[in-house]
Amino acid sequence: MKTQEQFQILIANESHLSFAQIICDEMASSAKARGTGIAKRSPEYIQQKMREGKAVIAFNKEGIWAGFCYIETWSHGEYVANSGLIVAPPFRKSGLARAIKRKIFELSRKLYPEAKIFGLTTGLAVMKINSELGYEPVTYSELTQDEAFWAGCKNCVNYDVLMSKERKNCFCTAMLYDPKEHSKPEETKEAFRQHSKLYERFMRIKKWKLLQPFLKKDKEESKSRRNMKTILHFFFNL
């Protein structure tokens, strides 16, 4: 069965406000399961996005909540991010995430036709979906430098890595859709298909290299603790 026949994906409005808490809970649960952090949002913040018409929400045929995503703007509307993509566990691997991403992308283009749309992700699956929409991998310097955006990374377990690299690199891959300069979706999709194995290998290498200074630090601290325990053991057993 096609995704559009399984689900109804709507622009959220005030009639959906009661789902805000469920959405926030599922976002937190999903982040915990993945071992990553997210920019935590309150139910009130999610409700605000619904009232503004800057979010999409999905339901299955029986009217059960299935997924959500919302729009954030940075640098006075010059940049747009499609944030908080979440699919309820029973509906994952159904193609719903891809359908929600397309819907929120189309809404972003409608509301902010001149804005650059960007995202950060550690997952190849999301990279693939983005590439189908015309996103391309870019360096962090091509993203918004709005302090409010980067402050959202403080909840991520990898925040220390990001700051150690002066916000120029981290585990996430940056992707950008520039309405003025972008390849056709079929071109970016094909480029991802050709290089997906390379991306996967690069992400593993990048993670290993970025972690090295922290692993070395942990090792040195562990050695220091062992030495201190040895000294204490010696003195208390004289």
mmCIF file of C-alpha atoms in Angstrom, residues 39-233:
data_model
loop_
_atom_site.group_PDB
_atom_site.id
_atom_site.type_symbol
_atom_site.label_atom_id
_atom_site.label_comp_id
_atom_site.label_asym_id
_atom_site.label_seq_id
_atom_site.Cartn_x
_atom_site.Cartn_y
_atom_site.Cartn_z
ATOM 1 C CA ALA A 39 17.137 20.742 21.102
ATOM 2 C CA LYS A 40 14.455 20.184 23.721
ATOM 3 C CA ARG A 41 11.136 21.801 22.971
ATOM 4 C CA SER A 42 8.200 22.264 25.298
ATOM 5 C CA PRO A 43 4.604 21.356 24.404
ATOM 6 C CA GLU A 44 3.907 25.098 24.371
ATOM 7 C CA TYR A 45 6.590 25.636 21.725
ATOM 8 C CA ILE A 46 5.154 22.849 19.558
ATOM 9 C CA GLN A 47 1.680 24.329 19.968
ATOM 10 C CA GLN A 48 2.993 27.710 18.855
ATOM 11 C CA LYS A 49 4.303 26.151 15.638
ATOM 12 C CA MET A 50 0.900 24.563 15.053
ATOM 13 C CA ARG A 51 -0.905 27.878 15.536
ATOM 14 C CA GLU A 52 1.490 29.586 13.117
ATOM 15 C CA GLY A 53 0.953 26.937 10.434
ATOM 16 C CA LYS A 54 4.661 26.038 10.520
ATOM 17 C CA ALA A 55 4.354 22.311 11.204
ATOM 18 C CA VAL A 56 2.989 19.172 9.607
ATOM 19 C CA ILE A 57 1.337 16.301 11.415
ATOM 20 C CA ALA A 58 0.493 12.792 10.213
ATOM 21 C CA PHE A 59 -2.241 10.313 11.145
ATOM 22 C CA ASN A 60 -2.999 6.801 9.996
ATOM 23 C CA LYS A 61 -6.323 5.806 8.459
ATOM 24 C CA GLU A 62 -7.843 5.267 11.920
ATOM 25 C CA GLY A 63 -6.864 8.774 13.035
ATOM 26 C CA ILE A 64 -3.979 7.667 15.277
ATOM 27 C CA TRP A 65 -1.096 10.133 15.515
ATOM 28 C CA ALA A 66 1.819 8.888 13.403
ATOM 29 C CA GLY A 67 4.383 11.645 12.865
ATOM 30 C CA PHE A 68 5.371 15.297 13.038
ATOM 31 C CA CYS A 69 7.885 17.926 11.887
ATOM 32 C CA TYR A 70 8.127 21.714 12.193
ATOM 33 C CA ILE A 71 9.847 24.741 10.675
ATOM 34 C CA GLU A 72 12.354 26.994 12.415
ATOM 35 C CA THR A 73 13.864 30.173 10.970
ATOM 36 C CA TRP A 74 17.290 31.654 11.656
ATOM 37 C CA SER A 75 19.266 34.769 10.701
ATOM 38 C CA HIS A 76 16.086 36.789 10.131
ATOM 39 C CA GLY A 77 14.586 34.244 7.751
ATOM 40 C CA GLU A 78 17.686 33.780 5.607
ATOM 41 C CA TYR A 79 17.925 30.169 6.775
ATOM 42 C CA VAL A 80 15.212 27.615 7.481
ATOM 43 C CA ALA A 81 15.525 24.269 9.236
ATOM 44 C CA ASN A 82 13.002 21.434 9.183
ATOM 45 C CA SER A 83 13.298 20.273 12.771
ATOM 46 C CA GLY A 84 11.918 17.674 15.139
ATOM 47 C CA LEU A 85 11.112 15.007 12.560
ATOM 48 C CA ILE A 86 9.544 12.143 14.487
ATOM 49 C CA VAL A 87 7.590 9.048 13.495
ATOM 50 C CA ALA A 88 5.708 7.015 16.093
ATOM 51 C CA PRO A 89 7.302 3.562 16.601
ATOM 52 C CA PRO A 90 4.432 1.498 15.096
ATOM 53 C CA PHE A 91 4.718 3.406 11.805
ATOM 54 C CA ARG A 92 8.455 3.418 11.247
ATOM 55 C CA LYS A 93 9.958 1.874 8.105
ATOM 56 C CA SER A 94 6.717 2.598 6.268
ATOM 57 C CA GLY A 95 7.987 5.485 4.152
ATOM 58 C CA LEU A 96 6.242 8.000 6.401
ATOM 59 C CA ALA A 97 9.434 9.874 7.361
ATOM 60 C CA ARG A 98 10.162 10.495 3.680
ATOM 61 C CA ALA A 99 6.596 11.701 3.068
ATOM 62 C CA ILE A 100 6.701 14.056 6.077
ATOM 63 C CA LYS A 101 10.062 15.458 4.975
ATOM 64 C CA ARG A 102 8.686 16.174 1.518
ATOM 65 C CA LYS A 103 5.583 17.860 2.942
ATOM 66 C CA ILE A 104 7.533 20.090 5.362
ATOM 67 C CA PHE A 105 10.051 20.905 2.615
ATOM 68 C CA GLU A 106 7.240 22.018 0.295
ATOM 69 C CA LEU A 107 5.720 24.094 3.112
ATOM 70 C CA SER A 108 9.116 25.705 3.805
ATOM 71 C CA ARG A 109 9.526 26.604 0.138
ATOM 72 C CA LYS A 110 6.039 28.123 0.098
ATOM 73 C CA LEU A 111 6.463 30.188 3.284
ATOM 74 C CA TYR A 112 10.123 31.120 2.737
ATOM 75 C CA PRO A 113 10.856 30.896 -1.011
ATOM 76 C CA GLU A 114 14.167 32.790 -0.745
ATOM 77 C CA ALA A 115 15.502 30.971 2.324
ATOM 78 C CA LYS A 116 18.271 28.393 2.383
ATOM 79 C CA ILE A 117 16.960 25.163 3.895
ATOM 80 C CA PHE A 118 19.493 23.189 5.907
ATOM 81 C CA GLY A 119 19.812 20.277 8.268
ATOM 82 C CA LEU A 120 22.295 18.384 10.423
ATOM 83 C CA THR A 121 22.120 14.613 10.629
ATOM 84 C CA THR A 122 24.153 11.585 11.679
ATOM 85 C CA GLY A 123 21.992 9.162 9.696
ATOM 86 C CA LEU A 124 22.462 7.973 6.125
ATOM 87 C CA ALA A 125 18.706 7.396 5.852
ATOM 88 C CA VAL A 126 18.004 11.092 6.447
ATOM 89 C CA MET A 127 20.831 12.048 4.088
ATOM 90 C CA LYS A 128 19.199 9.933 1.402
ATOM 91 C CA ILE A 129 15.809 11.575 1.928
ATOM 92 C CA ASN A 130 17.396 15.032 1.835
ATOM 93 C CA SER A 131 19.278 14.234 -1.355
ATOM 94 C CA GLU A 132 15.985 13.294 -3.018
ATOM 95 C CA LEU A 133 14.753 16.828 -2.305
ATOM 96 C CA GLY A 134 17.824 18.560 -3.713
ATOM 97 C CA TYR A 135 19.957 18.994 -0.580
ATOM 98 C CA GLU A 136 23.729 18.704 -0.918
ATOM 99 C CA PRO A 137 26.425 18.042 1.731
ATOM 100 C CA VAL A 138 28.173 21.271 2.770
ATOM 101 C CA THR A 139 30.654 22.509 5.358
ATOM 102 C CA TYR A 140 29.418 23.963 8.636
ATOM 103 C CA SER A 141 30.597 27.414 7.514
ATOM 104 C CA GLU A 142 27.768 27.454 4.952
ATOM 105 C CA LEU A 143 25.106 27.127 7.655
ATOM 106 C CA THR A 144 23.552 29.872 9.731
ATOM 107 C CA GLN A 145 25.875 31.362 12.344
ATOM 108 C CA ASP A 146 22.907 32.422 14.474
ATOM 109 C CA GLU A 147 23.876 31.806 18.106
ATOM 110 C CA ALA A 148 20.323 30.718 18.934
ATOM 111 C CA PHE A 149 20.620 27.794 16.523
ATOM 112 C CA TRP A 150 23.920 26.531 17.905
ATOM 113 C CA ALA A 151 22.646 26.921 21.453
ATOM 114 C CA GLY A 152 20.193 24.149 20.607
ATOM 115 C CA CYS A 153 23.133 21.742 20.335
ATOM 116 C CA LYS A 154 23.887 22.071 24.055
ATOM 117 C CA ASN A 155 21.565 19.162 24.805
ATOM 118 C CA CYS A 156 23.503 16.860 22.479
ATOM 119 C CA VAL A 157 25.925 14.356 23.978
ATOM 120 C CA ASN A 158 28.461 15.458 21.358
ATOM 121 C CA TYR A 159 28.359 19.168 22.233
ATOM 122 C CA ASP A 160 31.914 19.106 23.649
ATOM 123 C CA VAL A 161 33.174 17.741 20.347
ATOM 124 C CA LEU A 162 31.376 20.498 18.422
ATOM 125 C CA MET A 163 32.848 23.226 20.609
ATOM 126 C CA SER A 164 36.334 21.711 20.551
ATOM 127 C CA LYS A 165 36.196 22.137 16.768
ATOM 128 C CA GLU A 166 34.971 25.734 17.074
ATOM 129 C CA ARG A 167 31.641 24.734 15.494
ATOM 130 C CA LYS A 168 33.404 23.851 12.250
ATOM 131 C CA ASN A 169 32.882 20.087 12.494
ATOM 132 C CA CYS A 170 31.123 17.381 14.481
ATOM 133 C CA PHE A 171 29.564 13.941 13.987
ATOM 134 C CA CYS A 172 26.620 15.387 12.069
ATOM 135 C CA THR A 173 26.744 15.921 8.332
ATOM 136 C CA ALA A 174 25.491 19.327 7.187
ATOM 137 C CA MET A 175 23.178 19.443 4.175
ATOM 138 C CA LEU A 176 21.815 22.497 2.397
ATOM 139 C CA TYR A 177 19.222 23.394 -0.225
ATOM 140 C CA ASP A 178 19.966 26.800 -1.737
ATOM 141 C CA PRO A 179 17.061 28.068 -3.882
ATOM 142 C CA LYS A 180 19.462 30.218 -5.910
ATOM 143 C CA GLU A 181 22.140 27.608 -6.488
ATOM 144 C CA HIS A 182 21.077 24.001 -6.339
ATOM 145 C CA SER A 183 21.267 20.853 -8.405
ATOM 146 C CA LYS A 184 18.158 19.106 -9.604
ATOM 147 C CA PRO A 185 16.751 16.530 -7.143
ATOM 148 C CA GLU A 186 17.408 13.714 -9.590
ATOM 149 C CA GLU A 187 21.067 14.785 -9.722
ATOM 150 C CA THR A 188 21.560 14.973 -5.950
ATOM 151 C CA LYS A 189 19.682 11.684 -5.551
ATOM 152 C CA GLU A 190 21.966 9.979 -8.064
ATOM 153 C CA ALA A 191 25.061 11.530 -6.476
ATOM 154 C CA PHE A 192 24.053 10.109 -3.107
ATOM 155 C CA ARG A 193 23.394 6.677 -4.636
ATOM 156 C CA GLN A 194 26.855 6.642 -6.187
ATOM 157 C CA HIS A 195 28.664 7.844 -3.077
ATOM 158 C CA SER A 196 26.574 6.379 -0.236
ATOM 159 C CA LYS A 197 29.231 3.782 0.654
ATOM 160 C CA LEU A 198 31.857 6.505 0.668
ATOM 161 C CA TYR A 199 29.680 8.697 2.912
ATOM 162 C CA GLU A 200 29.200 5.790 5.306
ATOM 163 C CA ARG A 201 32.937 5.114 5.478
ATOM 164 C CA PHE A 202 33.727 8.820 5.835
ATOM 165 C CA MET A 203 31.258 9.190 8.721
ATOM 166 C CA ARG A 204 32.860 6.257 10.562
ATOM 167 C CA ILE A 205 36.352 7.708 10.067
ATOM 168 C CA LYS A 206 35.213 11.182 11.099
ATOM 169 C CA LYS A 207 33.638 9.829 14.269
ATOM 170 C CA TRP A 208 36.818 7.934 15.147
ATOM 171 C CA LYS A 209 39.080 10.964 14.538
ATOM 172 C CA LEU A 210 36.834 13.393 16.410
ATOM 173 C CA LEU A 211 36.706 11.090 19.414
ATOM 174 C CA GLN A 212 40.457 10.544 19.649
ATOM 175 C CA PRO A 213 41.264 13.614 21.805
ATOM 176 C CA PHE A 214 38.475 12.704 24.225
ATOM 177 C CA LEU A 215 39.438 9.040 24.375
ATOM 178 C CA LYS A 216 43.042 10.047 25.086
ATOM 179 C CA LYS A 217 41.851 12.424 27.806
ATOM 180 C CA ASP A 218 39.697 9.711 29.386
ATOM 181 C CA LYS A 219 42.630 7.304 29.273
ATOM 182 C CA GLU A 220 44.918 9.820 30.978
ATOM 183 C CA GLU A 221 42.293 10.568 33.639
ATOM 184 C CA SER A 222 41.801 6.859 34.216
ATOM 185 C CA LYS A 223 45.540 6.369 34.637
ATOM 186 C CA SER A 224 45.667 9.299 37.050
ATOM 187 C CA ARG A 225 42.850 7.792 39.117
ATOM 188 C CA ARG A 226 44.646 4.430 39.226
ATOM 189 C CA ASN A 227 47.843 6.132 40.410
ATOM 190 C CA MET A 228 45.967 7.992 43.129
ATOM 191 C CA LYS A 229 44.313 4.775 44.318
ATOM 192 C CA THR A 230 47.737 3.122 44.500
ATOM 193 C CA ILE A 231 49.136 6.004 46.585
ATOM 194 C CA LEU A 232 46.153 5.999 48.958
ATOM 195 C CA HIS A 233 46.343 2.235 49.305
#
